[in-house]
Amino acid sequence: MNIKLILGDQLTLDSPLLTEFNPASDILLMAEVSRESQAPSLVSSKMRTTLFLSAMRHFADSLNAQNLPLIYYPLTAGHPSISAAIEAALQELSNKHPDQSHSLSVVLPGDSRLLKELKSLSEKIGLKLNTLPDTHFLAETGEFKQWIGQYKQPRMEYWYRHLRKRLNILVDAKQKPEGGAWNFDKDNRKAFGKAGPPQRPIPLTFAEDAITRQVKIDMENAGLELPGNNTAFCWPVSREQALQALDDFIQHRLPLFGDYQDAMWREEPFLYHSLISSSLNLKLLDPREVITAAVEAYRQGKAPLNAVEGFVRQIAGWREYVRGLYWLRHDDWEQMNGLEHQHSLPEFYWHGETPMHCLSQSIKQVLDYGYGHHIQRLMVTGLFALLYRADPQAVHRWYLAMYVDAVAWVEIPNTIGMSQYADQGFLASKPYIASGSYIQRMSNYCSHCRFNPKKAQGEDACPFTTLYWSFIDHHQGWLQQNPRLGMQVRNWHNKATEEQQQIRERAELIFSTGASMWN
Ligand code: FAD
Ligand code: SF4
């Protein structure tokens, strides 16, 4: 028998595992395994675990509805790892078909750690392993590697243009970009101003059903001790719900997506973002249909080009680019710590209790919903961890645990690369560093905070601003070589010696108290 293993983030009926399926010789296997949520390095929050397990069970229902033979091990079966589940399935099959030999097929996992685990299991027990390409992505097998080979300093923008031309996305017959430009960033990335968001559309949410309720009960019975909450469960768990969520975004939030892509506002966790990353990453949605829906909205005059192009760039550009890079560097990326940052991640990342209002808002919404939009991840939680010089592996483990859309291929490049610059520029051309003034410009958090974003020293100094200058001071050796940051090193040197000393002392106080000196 050929065991066709469907992993928890591969929930699509378009899977290559299902093409040419022969029920006489093929059997599907799905397994909920506890080690994917709670081994020390692999924590997964309550919300993320609930979503993954519920979506798996809904998908199993759709396989059953097609009468496809399936072995499904729920959490209650007690298999700690995928390997253990495969060995149990082999045992079941050998009992039923003692004379047959077996093989294992899997679509390329989204985490190279799992691929290694499967390879080592197959070697150990002499099981033939067949790895199929993941056809969910826009890039074909080998396309990224071939494309990147021509660049000394590859950038996402060129990859994005390459895919837009090849797939005819928003290009004319001569492959020139729609609207005369590849990028409408000059129209995007606005702040809200004092009046706040012009509209506050409430996104469609999905109340838990009987399957999700049972998942929660099983999680409790299994005694999983996971961070965060899952009381306000709201995420799509089936393809039908994911399509509704996409439609809701296209109708109600896409028109303002570009304008306010980078803006943040107190008590507004979702704003004009699509909230489809978990559905895409679980493969309940296909990126092609997402792009088609957005382009169609533009063609019908329902959304402007700056919004649609900005959104398409996230999917065809960033999403595909980080995946391509992940498979080039998966062996060492996760362990990188090029800036030699060693501080433990501050305790408040796990409960959100801190007087820094931007952080408490951004962290509490992650604890409650498993969600933060890109700028909250990059320029609030990620920025603070970078300026605080937190160990990038600890930061990575937090992001992988806490967000409902977190899967290694996308989380590692974004966290270790883009956010923490631990790869020293493999992904980003410069570290994303800023003082509290950036957060003040892009949000109203600072007007609800006891700190002053303009101040780097003194009792009411904003910790972001203090740590920003401390970062420049600490890393000035290589920062002054960077054409875009060298100026800030000169600005540091222009400060009076006494001011520099006060900033250093305040930064040391923040480090030595785990950023909790105000509690
Ligand atoms: P929107 O803002 O509506 O964007 C639309 C879609 O574009 C997203 O659904 C996503 O599929 C894609 N996208 C946008 N930016 C990126 C990006 N930088 N990389 C890859 N895809 C992107 N995204 C994940 O899917 N999983 C993660 O684990 C993850 N971890 C991140 C960690 C850090 C430190 C940072 C800075 C970013 C991370 N991102 C991750 C990227 C991005 O923040 C999320 O994809 C986005 O916020 C999801 O919300 P949304 O669906 O509302 O996205
Ligand atoms: Fe965050 Fe500083 Fe603004 Fe407070 S003042 S919200 S800590 S940036």
Coordinates of C-alpha atoms and ligand atoms in Angstrom, one line a residue:
M1 CA 0.0 0.0 0.0
N2 CA 1.1 3.6 -0.6
I3 CA 0.4 5.7 2.4
K4 CA -0.3 9.3 1.3
L5 CA 0.4 11.5 4.2
I6 CA -1.6 14.8 4.3
L7 CA 0.1 17.3 6.7
G8 CA -1.9 19.8 8.8
D9 CA -1.1 22.7 6.4
Q10 CA -1.9 20.8 3.2
L11 CA -5.7 20.9 3.3
T12 CA -6.5 21.0 -0.4
L13 CA -8.4 18.7 -2.7
D14 CA -6.1 19.9 -5.4
S15 CA -3.2 18.1 -3.7
P16 CA -1.0 16.0 -6.0
L17 CA -1.6 13.2 -3.5
L18 CA -5.2 13.0 -4.7
T19 CA -4.5 13.0 -8.5
E20 CA -4.6 9.5 -9.9
F21 CA -5.7 8.2 -6.6
N22 CA -6.2 4.4 -6.6
P23 CA -8.3 3.2 -3.6
A24 CA -7.0 -0.3 -4.2
S25 CA -3.4 0.6 -3.5
D26 CA -3.5 4.1 -1.9
I27 CA -4.5 5.1 1.6
L28 CA -4.6 8.6 3.1
L29 CA -3.2 9.3 6.5
M30 CA -3.7 12.4 8.7
A31 CA -2.6 12.7 12.2
E32 CA -2.9 15.2 15.1
V33 CA 0.3 14.9 17.0
S34 CA 1.0 16.5 20.4
R35 CA 4.7 17.3 19.7
E36 CA 3.7 19.8 17.0
S37 CA 2.2 22.0 19.8
Q38 CA 4.1 21.5 22.9
A39 CA 7.7 20.3 22.7
P40 CA 10.0 22.9 24.3
S41 CA 11.1 24.4 20.9
L42 CA 7.7 24.0 19.2
V43 CA 5.1 25.7 21.3
S44 CA 1.8 26.5 19.5
S45 CA -0.8 28.8 21.1
K46 CA -4.3 27.7 21.9
M47 CA -5.7 29.6 19.0
R48 CA -3.2 28.3 16.4
T49 CA -3.6 24.7 17.7
T50 CA -7.4 25.0 17.7
L51 CA -7.4 26.3 14.1
F52 CA -5.0 23.7 12.7
L53 CA -6.9 20.7 14.4
S54 CA -10.3 22.0 13.5
A55 CA -9.4 22.7 9.9
M56 CA -7.8 19.2 9.7
R57 CA -11.0 17.6 10.9
H58 CA -13.1 19.6 8.5
F59 CA -10.9 18.5 5.7
A60 CA -11.1 14.9 6.8
D61 CA -14.8 15.2 6.5
S62 CA -14.5 16.4 2.9
L63 CA -12.3 13.4 2.1
N64 CA -14.8 11.1 3.8
A65 CA -17.6 12.7 1.7
Q66 CA -15.7 11.5 -1.4
N67 CA -15.3 8.0 0.0
L68 CA -11.6 8.3 0.0
P69 CA -9.9 5.7 2.3
L70 CA -8.4 7.6 5.2
I71 CA -6.7 6.7 8.5
Y72 CA -7.2 9.7 10.8
Y73 CA -5.5 9.8 14.2
P74 CA -7.0 12.4 16.5
L75 CA -5.2 13.9 19.4
T76 CA -6.8 11.3 21.6
A77 CA -4.9 8.5 19.8
G78 CA -1.9 9.8 21.7
H79 CA 0.8 9.8 18.9
P80 CA 3.5 12.3 20.0
S81 CA 5.0 12.7 16.5
I82 CA 4.3 12.3 12.8
S83 CA 6.9 9.4 12.8
A84 CA 5.0 7.6 15.5
A85 CA 1.7 8.1 13.6
I86 CA 3.2 6.6 10.4
E87 CA 4.6 3.6 12.3
A88 CA 1.1 3.1 13.8
A89 CA -0.5 3.3 10.4
L90 CA 2.1 0.8 9.0
Q91 CA 1.3 -1.6 11.9
E92 CA -2.5 -1.3 11.1
L93 CA -1.8 -2.0 7.4
S94 CA 0.5 -4.9 8.1
N95 CA -2.1 -6.5 10.3
K96 CA -4.7 -6.2 7.5
H97 CA -2.4 -7.0 4.5
P98 CA 0.5 -9.1 6.0
D99 CA 1.9 -9.9 2.6
Q100 CA 2.2 -6.4 1.1
S101 CA 5.0 -4.0 1.2
H102 CA 4.3 -0.3 1.8
S103 CA 5.6 3.1 0.7
L104 CA 5.0 6.7 1.8
S105 CA 4.2 9.7 -0.3
V106 CA 4.1 13.3 0.9
V107 CA 3.9 16.7 -0.7
L108 CA 7.0 18.8 0.2
P109 CA 6.4 19.9 3.8
G110 CA 6.4 23.6 4.7
D111 CA 9.0 22.9 7.4
S112 CA 12.3 21.3 6.4
R113 CA 12.6 19.9 10.0
L114 CA 9.6 17.6 9.1
L115 CA 11.2 16.6 5.8
K116 CA 14.3 15.5 7.7
E117 CA 12.2 13.6 10.2
L118 CA 10.4 11.7 7.4
K119 CA 13.7 11.0 5.6
S120 CA 15.3 9.6 8.7
L121 CA 12.2 7.5 9.5
S122 CA 12.1 6.0 6.0
E123 CA 15.9 5.2 6.3
K124 CA 15.4 3.7 9.7
I125 CA 12.6 1.4 8.9
G126 CA 13.3 0.8 5.2
L127 CA 10.2 2.6 3.9
K128 CA 10.3 4.1 0.4
L129 CA 9.6 7.9 0.6
N130 CA 8.2 9.7 -2.4
T131 CA 8.3 13.6 -2.0
L132 CA 5.9 15.4 -4.5
P133 CA 6.3 19.1 -5.4
D134 CA 4.0 21.6 -3.7
T135 CA 1.8 22.9 -6.5
H136 CA 0.0 25.4 -4.3
F137 CA 2.5 28.1 -5.0
L138 CA 2.8 30.3 -8.1
A139 CA 6.5 29.5 -8.6
E140 CA 7.1 26.2 -10.4
T141 CA 9.7 23.8 -9.0
G142 CA 13.2 25.2 -9.6
E143 CA 11.9 28.5 -11.0
F144 CA 13.1 30.6 -8.0
K145 CA 16.5 29.0 -7.9
Q146 CA 17.0 29.6 -11.6
W147 CA 15.7 33.2 -11.3
I148 CA 17.9 34.2 -8.3
G149 CA 21.0 32.8 -10.0
Q150 CA 21.3 35.9 -12.2
Y151 CA 21.4 38.4 -9.3
K152 CA 24.2 39.3 -6.9
Q153 CA 21.8 41.2 -4.7
P154 CA 18.4 39.8 -5.4
R155 CA 15.4 41.9 -4.3
M156 CA 11.7 40.9 -4.0
E157 CA 10.7 43.6 -6.4
Y158 CA 12.3 41.9 -9.4
W159 CA 11.0 38.5 -8.5
Y160 CA 7.5 40.0 -8.3
R161 CA 7.8 41.6 -11.7
H162 CA 9.1 38.3 -13.1
L163 CA 6.0 36.5 -11.8
R164 CA 3.6 39.2 -12.9
K165 CA 4.9 39.0 -16.4
R166 CA 5.0 35.2 -16.5
L167 CA 1.4 34.9 -15.1
N168 CA 0.0 38.0 -16.9
I169 CA -1.1 39.6 -13.7
L170 CA -2.0 43.3 -14.2
V171 CA 0.2 43.7 -17.3
D172 CA -0.8 44.7 -20.9
A173 CA -0.1 42.8 -24.1
K174 CA 3.4 44.2 -24.2
Q175 CA 3.9 43.1 -20.6
K176 CA 4.0 46.7 -19.3
P177 CA 2.5 47.2 -15.9
E178 CA -1.1 48.3 -15.6
G179 CA -1.3 52.0 -14.7
G180 CA 2.3 52.6 -16.0
A181 CA 4.1 51.6 -12.8
W182 CA 4.9 48.3 -11.0
N183 CA 4.5 49.9 -7.7
F184 CA 2.1 52.5 -6.2
D185 CA 3.7 52.8 -2.8
K186 CA 3.8 56.6 -3.2
D187 CA 0.0 56.5 -2.9
N188 CA 0.0 54.0 0.0
R189 CA 1.3 53.8 3.5
K190 CA -0.7 56.7 4.9
A191 CA -1.3 57.4 8.5
F192 CA -4.9 58.0 9.7
G193 CA -4.5 61.5 11.1
K194 CA -6.4 62.6 14.3
A195 CA -9.8 61.5 13.0
G196 CA -8.7 57.8 12.9
P197 CA -9.8 55.2 10.3
P198 CA -12.3 56.6 7.9
Q199 CA -14.5 53.4 8.1
R200 CA -14.4 50.6 10.6
P201 CA -15.6 47.5 8.7
I202 CA -16.1 44.6 11.0
P203 CA -14.6 41.5 9.4
L204 CA -16.7 38.4 8.9
T205 CA -15.9 36.0 11.7
F206 CA -16.7 32.3 12.0
A207 CA -18.2 31.1 15.3
E208 CA -17.0 27.7 16.5
D209 CA -19.1 24.7 15.4
A210 CA -19.4 21.2 16.9
I211 CA -16.1 20.1 15.4
T212 CA -14.2 23.1 16.8
R213 CA -15.9 22.6 20.2
Q214 CA -14.7 19.0 20.2
V215 CA -11.2 20.0 19.3
K216 CA -11.1 22.3 22.4
I217 CA -12.4 19.5 24.6
D218 CA -9.7 17.1 23.2
M219 CA -7.0 19.7 23.7
E220 CA -8.1 20.1 27.3
N221 CA -8.2 16.3 27.9
A222 CA -4.8 15.9 26.4
G223 CA -3.5 18.3 29.1
L224 CA -1.8 20.6 26.5
E225 CA -0.5 23.7 28.4
L226 CA -0.5 26.3 25.6
P227 CA -0.1 30.1 25.7
G228 CA -2.8 32.5 24.7
N229 CA -6.6 32.2 24.5
N230 CA -9.0 30.5 22.2
T231 CA -12.3 31.7 23.7
A232 CA -13.0 34.2 20.9
F233 CA -12.3 31.6 18.1
C234 CA -13.1 33.3 14.8
W235 CA -11.0 31.8 11.9
P236 CA -12.2 30.0 8.8
V237 CA -11.8 26.2 9.2
S238 CA -13.1 25.0 5.9
R239 CA -12.7 26.0 2.2
E240 CA -16.3 27.3 2.1
Q241 CA -15.6 29.6 5.1
A242 CA -12.2 30.7 3.6
L243 CA -13.9 31.7 0.4
Q244 CA -16.5 33.7 2.3
A245 CA -13.7 35.4 4.2
L246 CA -11.9 36.3 0.9
D247 CA -15.1 37.7 -0.5
D248 CA -15.7 39.8 2.6
F249 CA -12.3 41.3 2.3
I250 CA -12.7 42.1 -1.4
Q251 CA -16.1 43.7 -0.9
H252 CA -15.4 45.7 2.2
R253 CA -11.7 46.2 3.0
L254 CA -9.7 45.9 -0.2
P255 CA -10.6 49.5 -1.5
L256 CA -8.7 51.0 1.5
F257 CA -6.0 48.3 1.8
G258 CA -3.3 50.2 0.0
D259 CA -3.9 53.6 1.6
Y260 CA -3.7 52.3 5.2
Q261 CA -1.5 49.2 4.8
D262 CA 1.0 50.4 7.4
A263 CA -1.3 52.3 9.7
M264 CA -2.2 51.2 13.2
W265 CA -4.9 52.3 15.6
R266 CA -5.7 51.5 19.2
E267 CA -8.4 48.7 19.7
E268 CA -8.5 48.1 15.9
P269 CA -6.6 44.8 15.3
F270 CA -7.7 44.2 11.8
L271 CA -8.3 47.5 9.9
Y272 CA -8.3 46.9 6.1
H273 CA -6.2 43.8 6.1
S274 CA -7.4 40.6 4.4
L275 CA -7.0 38.1 7.3
I276 CA -6.5 35.3 4.8
S277 CA -2.9 34.3 5.6
S278 CA -4.0 31.3 7.8
S279 CA -6.4 30.2 5.0
L280 CA -3.7 30.5 2.4
N281 CA -1.1 28.8 4.5
L282 CA -3.4 25.9 5.4
K283 CA -4.1 25.8 1.6
L284 CA -7.9 26.3 2.1
L285 CA -7.4 29.1 -0.5
D286 CA -5.2 29.1 -3.6
P287 CA -3.1 32.2 -4.3
R288 CA -4.3 32.3 -7.9
E289 CA -7.9 32.6 -7.0
V290 CA -7.0 35.3 -4.4
I291 CA -5.2 37.3 -7.0
T292 CA -7.9 36.8 -9.6
A293 CA -10.6 38.1 -7.1
A294 CA -8.6 41.2 -6.3
V295 CA -7.8 42.0 -10.0
E296 CA -11.5 41.4 -10.9
A297 CA -12.5 43.9 -8.2
Y298 CA -10.2 46.5 -10.0
R299 CA -11.6 45.6 -13.4
Q300 CA -15.1 46.2 -12.1
G301 CA -14.2 49.5 -10.6
K302 CA -14.8 48.3 -7.1
A303 CA -11.2 48.9 -5.8
P304 CA -8.5 51.3 -7.0
L305 CA -5.3 50.2 -8.6
N306 CA -3.0 51.3 -5.7
A307 CA -5.0 49.0 -3.4
V308 CA -5.1 46.0 -5.7
E309 CA -1.5 46.2 -6.9
G310 CA -0.4 46.7 -3.2
F311 CA -2.3 43.6 -2.2
V312 CA -1.2 41.5 -5.2
R313 CA 2.4 42.4 -4.4
Q314 CA 2.0 40.8 -0.9
I315 CA 0.8 37.5 -2.4
A316 CA 2.8 37.2 -5.7
G317 CA 5.7 39.2 -4.4
W318 CA 6.5 38.7 -0.7
R319 CA 4.8 35.4 -0.1
E320 CA 6.5 33.7 -3.0
Y321 CA 9.8 35.4 -2.4
V322 CA 10.2 34.4 1.2
R323 CA 9.3 30.8 0.3
G324 CA 11.9 30.7 -2.4
L325 CA 14.5 32.1 0.0
Y326 CA 13.5 29.6 2.7
W327 CA 14.2 26.6 0.5
L328 CA 17.6 28.1 -0.4
R329 CA 18.7 28.6 3.3
H330 CA 16.5 26.4 5.4
D331 CA 19.5 24.4 6.7
D332 CA 21.1 27.3 8.6
W333 CA 18.6 30.2 8.6
E334 CA 16.8 29.2 11.7
Q335 CA 20.0 29.2 13.8
M336 CA 21.5 32.5 12.5
N337 CA 22.4 35.2 15.0
G338 CA 24.6 37.5 13.0
L339 CA 24.2 40.4 15.4
E340 CA 25.1 38.2 18.3
H341 CA 22.0 39.2 20.3
Q342 CA 21.6 37.2 23.5
H343 CA 19.0 38.8 25.8
S344 CA 16.0 36.7 26.8
L345 CA 12.7 37.7 25.3
P346 CA 11.0 39.9 27.8
E347 CA 8.4 38.1 29.9
F348 CA 5.6 40.4 28.8
Y349 CA 5.5 38.9 25.3
W350 CA 3.6 36.0 26.9
H351 CA 1.0 38.1 28.7
G352 CA 1.0 41.6 27.3
E353 CA 1.2 43.4 30.6
T354 CA 3.6 46.4 30.0
P355 CA 3.1 50.1 30.2
M356 CA 4.4 50.4 26.6
H357 CA 1.0 50.9 25.0
C358 CA 1.9 49.9 21.5
L359 CA 3.3 46.6 22.7
S360 CA 0.5 45.8 25.1
Q361 CA -2.1 46.5 22.3
S362 CA -0.2 44.4 19.7
I363 CA 0.6 41.5 22.1
K364 CA -2.8 41.3 23.7
Q365 CA -4.5 41.0 20.3
V366 CA -2.1 38.2 19.4
L367 CA -2.9 36.4 22.6
D368 CA -6.7 36.8 21.9
Y369 CA -6.8 36.3 18.1
G370 CA -3.5 34.9 17.0
Y371 CA -3.2 37.9 14.7
G372 CA -1.3 41.0 14.2
H373 CA -0.9 42.8 10.8
H374 CA 2.4 43.2 9.1
I375 CA 3.4 46.5 10.6
Q376 CA 2.5 45.5 14.1
R377 CA 4.7 42.4 13.7
L378 CA 7.6 44.2 12.0
M379 CA 7.6 47.7 13.6
V380 CA 6.2 47.0 17.1
T381 CA 6.8 43.5 18.5
G382 CA 9.6 42.7 16.1
L383 CA 11.2 46.2 16.4
F384 CA 11.2 46.1 20.1
A385 CA 12.8 42.6 20.2
L386 CA 15.5 43.8 17.7
L387 CA 16.3 47.0 19.6
Y388 CA 16.2 45.1 22.9
R389 CA 18.8 42.7 21.4
A390 CA 16.8 39.6 22.1
D391 CA 18.1 36.2 21.1
P392 CA 16.6 35.7 17.5
Q393 CA 15.8 32.1 18.2
A394 CA 13.6 33.1 21.2
V395 CA 11.9 35.7 19.0
H396 CA 11.4 33.1 16.2
R397 CA 9.9 30.6 18.7
W398 CA 7.4 33.3 19.9
Y399 CA 6.3 34.1 16.4
L400 CA 5.9 30.5 15.4
A401 CA 3.9 29.8 18.5
M402 CA 1.6 32.7 18.6
Y403 CA 0.2 33.5 15.1
V404 CA -2.5 31.4 13.5
D405 CA -0.7 31.7 10.1
A406 CA 2.7 30.6 11.4
V407 CA 4.5 27.9 9.4
A408 CA 8.3 27.6 9.2
W409 CA 8.7 28.5 5.5
V410 CA 7.1 31.9 6.0
E411 CA 7.7 32.7 9.6
I412 CA 11.5 32.0 9.7
P413 CA 12.4 34.4 6.8
N414 CA 10.1 37.1 8.2
T415 CA 11.4 36.8 11.7
I416 CA 15.0 35.8 11.6
G417 CA 15.5 37.6 8.3
M418 CA 13.3 40.7 7.8
S419 CA 12.5 41.5 11.4
Q420 CA 15.7 40.5 13.4
Y421 CA 18.3 40.9 10.7
A422 CA 20.0 37.9 12.2
D423 CA 21.0 36.9 8.6
Q424 CA 22.8 40.2 8.2
G425 CA 21.1 41.2 5.0
F426 CA 20.3 37.9 3.2
L427 CA 16.7 39.0 3.0
A428 CA 16.6 42.7 3.7
S429 CA 18.9 45.4 2.5
K430 CA 19.0 47.1 6.0
P431 CA 17.7 46.4 9.4
Y432 CA 14.2 47.7 10.1
I433 CA 15.0 50.0 13.0
A434 CA 13.2 53.1 14.1
S435 CA 12.6 55.1 17.2
G436 CA 9.2 55.7 18.9
S437 CA 8.6 58.6 16.5
Y438 CA 7.8 56.0 13.7
I439 CA 5.1 54.4 15.9
Q440 CA 3.8 57.9 16.8
R441 CA 3.5 58.8 13.1
M442 CA 1.7 55.6 12.1
S443 CA -0.7 55.1 15.0
N444 CA -2.4 56.7 17.9
Y445 CA -0.8 54.4 20.5
C446 CA 1.6 57.1 21.8
S447 CA -1.3 59.4 22.8
H448 CA -2.4 56.6 25.2
C449 CA 1.0 55.9 26.6
R450 CA 2.9 57.3 29.6
F451 CA 6.1 57.6 27.6
N452 CA 7.2 60.3 25.2
P453 CA 8.3 59.0 21.8
K454 CA 10.5 61.9 21.2
K455 CA 12.6 61.4 24.4
A456 CA 15.5 59.0 24.7
Q457 CA 16.5 59.8 28.3
G458 CA 14.6 60.7 31.5
E459 CA 11.8 59.0 33.4
D460 CA 9.3 59.4 30.6
A461 CA 11.7 58.4 27.8
C462 CA 10.1 56.1 25.3
P463 CA 12.0 52.7 25.5
F464 CA 11.9 52.3 21.7
T465 CA 13.7 55.7 21.4
T466 CA 16.3 54.9 24.1
L467 CA 17.0 51.5 22.6
Y468 CA 17.1 52.9 19.1
W469 CA 20.1 55.1 20.0
S470 CA 21.6 52.3 22.1
F471 CA 21.4 50.0 19.0
I472 CA 23.1 52.6 16.8
D473 CA 25.8 53.1 19.5
H474 CA 26.3 49.3 19.9
H475 CA 26.3 48.4 16.2
Q476 CA 27.9 51.6 14.8
G477 CA 30.9 49.7 13.4
W478 CA 29.0 48.1 10.6
L479 CA 26.0 50.5 10.5
Q480 CA 28.2 53.3 9.3
Q481 CA 29.0 51.3 6.2
N482 CA 25.3 51.2 5.3
P483 CA 24.4 54.0 2.9
R484 CA 21.0 54.4 4.5
L485 CA 21.9 54.2 8.1
G486 CA 25.4 55.8 8.2
M487 CA 23.8 59.2 8.8
Q488 CA 22.2 58.0 12.0
V489 CA 25.7 57.0 13.3
R490 CA 26.8 60.5 12.6
N491 CA 23.8 61.9 14.4
W492 CA 24.7 59.7 17.4
H493 CA 28.2 61.2 17.4
N494 CA 26.7 64.7 17.3
K495 CA 25.0 64.1 20.6
A496 CA 26.6 65.6 23.7
T497 CA 28.7 63.1 25.7
E498 CA 26.4 63.6 28.8
E499 CA 23.3 62.8 26.7
Q500 CA 25.0 59.7 25.3
Q501 CA 25.9 58.6 28.8
Q502 CA 22.3 59.0 30.0
I503 CA 21.0 57.0 27.1
R504 CA 23.5 54.2 27.7
E505 CA 22.6 54.1 31.4
R506 CA 18.8 54.0 30.7
A507 CA 19.3 51.3 28.1
E508 CA 21.3 49.2 30.6
L509 CA 18.5 49.6 33.1
I510 CA 16.0 48.4 30.5
F511 CA 18.2 45.4 29.7
S512 CA 18.9 44.5 33.4
T513 CA 15.2 44.6 34.4
G514 CA 14.0 42.6 31.4
A515 CA 12.2 45.8 30.2
S516 CA 10.0 45.6 33.4
M517 CA 11.5 48.4 35.5
W518 CA 8.2 50.3 35.4
N519 CA 6.1 47.4 36.8
Ligands
FAD1 P1 -2.5 41.2 4.4 O1 -1.8 42.4 5.0 O2 -3.9 41.4 4.0 O3 -1.6 40.7 3.2 C1 -2.2 39.8 2.2 C2 -1.4 38.5 2.2 O4 -0.1 38.8 1.7 C3 -1.2 37.8 3.5 O5 -2.3 37.1 3.8 C4 0.1 37.0 3.3 O6 -0.3 35.7 2.7 C5 0.8 37.8 2.2 N1 1.9 38.5 2.9 C6 2.0 39.8 3.2 N2 3.2 40.1 3.7 C7 3.9 38.9 3.6 C8 5.3 38.6 4.0 N3 6.1 39.5 4.5 N4 5.7 37.3 3.9 C9 4.8 36.4 3.3 N5 3.6 36.7 3.0 C10 3.1 37.9 3.1 N6 3.0 35.7 7.4 C11 2.6 34.4 7.5 O7 1.7 34.1 6.6 N7 2.9 33.6 8.4 C12 3.8 33.9 9.4 O8 4.2 33.1 10.3 C13 4.4 35.3 9.4 N8 5.2 35.7 10.3 C14 5.7 37.0 10.3 C15 6.6 37.4 11.2 C16 7.1 38.6 11.2 C17 8.2 39.1 12.2 C18 6.7 39.5 10.2 C19 7.3 40.9 10.2 C20 5.8 39.2 9.3 C21 5.3 37.9 9.2 N9 4.4 37.4 8.3 C22 3.9 36.1 8.3 C23 4.0 38.3 7.1 C24 2.8 39.1 7.3 O9 2.9 39.9 8.5 C25 1.5 38.3 7.4 O10 1.4 37.5 6.2 C26 0.2 39.2 7.4 O11 0.3 40.1 8.4 C27 -1.0 38.3 7.5 O12 -2.2 39.1 7.7 P2 -3.2 39.3 6.5 O13 -3.7 38.0 6.0 O14 -4.3 40.2 7.0 O15 -2.3 40.0 5.4
SF4_2 FE1 5.2 52.7 22.2 FE2 6.9 54.6 22.9 FE3 4.7 55.3 21.7 FE4 4.6 54.4 24.2 S1 5.6 56.3 23.5 S2 3.3 53.8 22.5 S3 6.3 52.9 24.1 S4 6.3 54.1 20.8

